Amino acid sequence: MNSLIKIEGLSFTYPGAQKAALSRVDLAIGQGEFVGITGPAGAGKSTLLLCINGIIPHFQEGEVVGSVRFQGVDTFETSCRDLARSIGSVFEDPEAQIVAMTVEEELAFGLENLNIPPAEMEERIAWALKMTGIESLRYRSTAQLSGGQKQRVAIAAAIALRPRVLLLDEPTSELDPVGTDEVFKVLRHLNRDLGITVVVVEQKLDVLMEHVNRLVIMDQGRVWADLPPRQVLAQPELLDEIGLCVPPVGRLAHRLRQAGLLGGELPLTVEEAFRGLAGLVGG
Ligand SMILES: Nc1ncnc2c1ncn2[C@@H]1O[C@H](COP(=O)(O)OP(=O)(O)OP(=O)(O)O)[C@@H](O)[C@H]1O
Ligand SMILES: [Mg+2]
């Protein structure tokens, strides 16, 4: 595979920490993939994203071993500014990410930094606001937005830059199920229709399984499993062993299959499970 992102033997320890936050991580991500990263608290998910966008080691000190390459170039040798031309990031805390007074200024800020001409800037701002469903917030003060609105603004600001890769760290933590679904539909569109590689850290496993092509499960700084979602469902012990819950649909499907009642592929969504069960009862 021609890797867009190639991580080899990556270990990272924060200053003064007893344990490494990342421990000998190897991971290759190809152009056009939609990768979900999950795992228990403290597994190293956020730290891994920070190594990809260059915040580590450029802005966060610590002990690094190994390498991260983006399009073949060592990110440790490349400035964050250069990396930001291709790698968009939505951080864990939207409060910390939003810098401008209004939503429109927030989106314009990154585009100005890239010297995008005004006409194109306008077009990109309008597009990003529409994609994230926040056109009505355009002239609002960022200080008055809810947590969920801030998350959408942070995503809009990142996609306005039309990155090749979009890294998102728990972008739906402040959103309800409907808002979460909307964000994932936007990510899927960016991935499928615009070819943007998406790497998203998310704790809502059911949502991840429905949308991503590949699930990277982290635990204690390591990659614990790296499989397509259906294969993860087929081995629920993989999740059990590190204290993660298999989504109810997956658990039910697994039981039915063990009982010989469900053939074919394991369903990833309620809709797929319904079709499988309807077939079972002749519905
Ligand atoms: N700035 C920091 N200084 C010191 N230790 C840190 C720092 N940030 C994270 N850590 C530690 O590094 C390890 C990995 O943290 P990280 O935030 O990457 O995990 P995570 O998987 O993103 O967790 P969460 O699900 O809670 O967001 C944890 O043990 C954490 O306590
Ligand atoms: Mg985190």
mmCIF file of N, CA and C and ligand atoms in Angstrom, residues 12-17 19-22 37-50 56 60-61 92 169-170 201 203 218 220-221, ligand 1:
data_model
loop_
_atom_site.group_PDB
_atom_site.id
_atom_site.type_symbol
_atom_site.label_atom_id
_atom_site.label_comp_id
_atom_site.label_asym_id
_atom_site.label_seq_id
_atom_site.Cartn_x
_atom_site.Cartn_y
_atom_site.Cartn_z
ATOM 1 N N PHE A 12 6.343 7.640 22.744
ATOM 2 C CA PHE A 12 6.404 9.018 23.253
ATOM 3 C C PHE A 12 6.116 9.025 24.739
ATOM 4 N N THR A 13 6.950 9.765 25.468
ATOM 5 C CA THR A 13 6.736 9.913 26.913
ATOM 6 C C THR A 13 6.679 11.400 27.247
ATOM 7 N N TYR A 14 5.586 11.820 27.901
ATOM 8 C CA TYR A 14 5.458 13.224 28.318
ATOM 9 C C TYR A 14 6.498 13.507 29.398
ATOM 10 N N PRO A 15 6.962 14.766 29.506
ATOM 11 C CA PRO A 15 7.991 15.093 30.496
ATOM 12 C C PRO A 15 7.546 14.696 31.909
ATOM 13 N N GLY A 16 8.400 13.989 32.594
ATOM 14 C CA GLY A 16 8.122 13.612 33.979
ATOM 15 C C GLY A 16 7.179 12.433 34.147
ATOM 16 N N ALA A 17 6.636 11.912 33.038
ATOM 17 C CA ALA A 17 5.682 10.795 33.162
ATOM 18 C C ALA A 17 6.425 9.493 33.464
ATOM 19 N N LYS A 19 5.162 6.490 32.703
ATOM 20 C CA LYS A 19 4.906 5.520 31.622
ATOM 21 C C LYS A 19 4.843 6.217 30.273
ATOM 22 N N ALA A 20 5.192 5.491 29.233
ATOM 23 C CA ALA A 20 5.090 6.063 27.888
ATOM 24 C C ALA A 20 3.618 6.198 27.494
ATOM 25 N N ALA A 21 3.272 7.318 26.843
ATOM 26 C CA ALA A 21 1.900 7.518 26.355
ATOM 27 C C ALA A 21 1.687 6.715 25.080
ATOM 28 N N LEU A 22 2.753 6.564 24.300
ATOM 29 C CA LEU A 22 2.728 5.701 23.115
ATOM 30 C C LEU A 22 3.906 4.753 23.209
ATOM 31 N N ILE A 37 -10.356 5.603 15.431
ATOM 32 C CA ILE A 37 -9.465 5.181 16.515
ATOM 33 C C ILE A 37 -10.270 5.212 17.807
ATOM 34 N N THR A 38 -10.232 4.105 18.520
ATOM 35 C CA THR A 38 -10.948 4.078 19.789
ATOM 36 C C THR A 38 -10.084 3.384 20.837
ATOM 37 N N GLY A 39 -10.582 3.362 22.057
ATOM 38 C CA GLY A 39 -9.814 2.736 23.132
ATOM 39 C C GLY A 39 -10.165 3.400 24.451
ATOM 40 N N PRO A 40 -9.771 2.774 25.558
ATOM 41 C CA PRO A 40 -10.104 3.335 26.869
ATOM 42 C C PRO A 40 -9.419 4.682 27.121
ATOM 43 N N ALA A 41 -9.839 5.372 28.163
ATOM 44 C CA ALA A 41 -9.225 6.650 28.534
ATOM 45 C C ALA A 41 -7.737 6.434 28.800
ATOM 46 N N GLY A 42 -6.939 7.352 28.313
ATOM 47 C CA GLY A 42 -5.502 7.280 28.559
ATOM 48 C C GLY A 42 -4.764 6.311 27.647
ATOM 49 N N ALA A 43 -5.449 5.777 26.638
ATOM 50 C CA ALA A 43 -4.832 4.783 25.748
ATOM 51 C C ALA A 43 -3.759 5.379 24.838
ATOM 52 N N GLY A 44 -3.815 6.710 24.658
ATOM 53 C CA GLY A 44 -2.825 7.351 23.795
ATOM 54 C C GLY A 44 -3.406 7.852 22.475
ATOM 55 N N LYS A 45 -4.717 7.860 22.361
ATOM 56 C CA LYS A 45 -5.383 8.241 21.105
ATOM 57 C C LYS A 45 -5.068 9.692 20.719
ATOM 58 N N SER A 46 -5.245 10.603 21.689
ATOM 59 C CA SER A 46 -4.981 12.016 21.388
ATOM 60 C C SER A 46 -3.501 12.227 21.101
ATOM 61 N N THR A 47 -2.669 11.566 21.875
ATOM 62 C CA THR A 47 -1.219 11.713 21.683
ATOM 63 C C THR A 47 -0.827 11.270 20.267
ATOM 64 N N LEU A 48 -1.446 10.207 19.794
ATOM 65 C CA LEU A 48 -1.134 9.721 18.443
ATOM 66 C C LEU A 48 -1.485 10.784 17.392
ATOM 67 N N LEU A 49 -2.653 11.410 17.530
ATOM 68 C CA LEU A 49 -3.024 12.461 16.559
ATOM 69 C C LEU A 49 -2.025 13.625 16.635
ATOM 70 N N LEU A 50 -1.601 13.960 17.845
ATOM 71 C CA LEU A 50 -0.656 15.075 18.001
ATOM 72 C C LEU A 50 0.695 14.769 17.344
ATOM 73 N N ILE A 56 3.370 17.311 18.400
ATOM 74 C CA ILE A 56 4.497 16.580 18.992
ATOM 75 C C ILE A 56 5.427 16.275 17.839
ATOM 76 N N GLN A 60 4.919 20.269 21.811
ATOM 77 C CA GLN A 60 4.803 19.516 23.068
ATOM 78 C C GLN A 60 6.124 18.781 23.292
ATOM 79 N N GLU A 61 6.752 19.108 24.410
ATOM 80 C CA GLU A 61 8.019 18.445 24.708
ATOM 81 C C GLU A 61 7.790 17.014 25.170
ATOM 82 N N GLU A 92 -9.507 17.980 20.725
ATOM 83 C CA GLU A 92 -10.421 17.447 21.731
ATOM 84 C C GLU A 92 -11.277 18.551 22.347
ATOM 85 N N ASP A 169 -10.391 14.706 16.943
ATOM 86 C CA ASP A 169 -10.302 14.071 18.256
ATOM 87 C C ASP A 169 -11.629 14.243 18.991
ATOM 88 N N GLU A 170 -12.387 13.187 19.060
ATOM 89 C CA GLU A 170 -13.705 13.185 19.705
ATOM 90 C C GLU A 170 -14.558 14.393 19.296
ATOM 91 N N VAL A 201 -10.861 10.041 16.174
ATOM 92 C CA VAL A 201 -10.888 9.390 17.485
ATOM 93 C C VAL A 201 -12.306 9.535 18.023
ATOM 94 N N GLN A 203 -15.317 7.688 20.904
ATOM 95 C CA GLN A 203 -15.637 6.654 21.893
ATOM 96 C C GLN A 203 -16.938 5.940 21.575
ATOM 97 N N MET A 218 -6.848 1.148 20.481
ATOM 98 C CA MET A 218 -5.619 1.368 21.246
ATOM 99 C C MET A 218 -5.839 1.025 22.716
ATOM 100 N N GLN A 220 -3.292 1.275 26.390
ATOM 101 C CA GLN A 220 -2.001 1.487 27.049
ATOM 102 C C GLN A 220 -0.875 1.840 26.089
ATOM 103 N N GLY A 221 -1.164 2.774 25.198
ATOM 104 C CA GLY A 221 -0.123 3.289 24.316
ATOM 105 C C GLY A 221 0.207 2.410 23.123
HETATM 106 N N1 LIG B 1 0.206 16.926 28.641
HETATM 107 C C1 LIG B 1 0.418 15.769 29.259
HETATM 108 N N2 LIG B 1 1.356 15.648 30.224
HETATM 109 C C2 LIG B 1 1.595 14.474 30.847
HETATM 110 N N3 LIG B 1 0.947 13.331 30.575
HETATM 111 C C3 LIG B 1 -0.004 13.377 29.637
HETATM 112 C C4 LIG B 1 -0.317 14.595 28.939
HETATM 113 N N4 LIG B 1 -1.308 14.330 28.053
HETATM 114 C C5 LIG B 1 -1.604 13.020 28.199
HETATM 115 N N5 LIG B 1 -0.819 12.449 29.137
HETATM 116 C C6 LIG B 1 -0.811 11.019 29.527
HETATM 117 O O1 LIG B 1 -0.499 10.249 28.376
HETATM 118 C C7 LIG B 1 -1.305 9.086 28.306
HETATM 119 C C8 LIG B 1 -2.093 9.078 27.010
HETATM 120 O O2 LIG B 1 -2.987 10.181 27.018
HETATM 121 P P1 LIG B 1 -3.926 10.560 25.817
HETATM 122 O O3 LIG B 1 -4.548 11.848 26.184
HETATM 123 O O4 LIG B 1 -3.187 10.476 24.548
HETATM 124 O O5 LIG B 1 -4.995 9.378 25.883
HETATM 125 P P2 LIG B 1 -6.428 9.268 25.211
HETATM 126 O O6 LIG B 1 -6.516 7.884 24.686
HETATM 127 O O7 LIG B 1 -6.616 10.391 24.263
HETATM 128 O O8 LIG B 1 -7.404 9.413 26.462
HETATM 129 P P3 LIG B 1 -8.885 10.062 26.571
HETATM 130 O O9 LIG B 1 -9.828 9.005 26.085
HETATM 131 O O10 LIG B 1 -9.030 10.305 28.041
HETATM 132 O O11 LIG B 1 -8.916 11.306 25.753
HETATM 133 C C9 LIG B 1 -2.169 9.106 29.565
HETATM 134 O O12 LIG B 1 -1.540 8.318 30.542
HETATM 135 C C10 LIG B 1 -2.175 10.550 29.972
HETATM 136 O O13 LIG B 1 -2.333 10.681 31.363
#
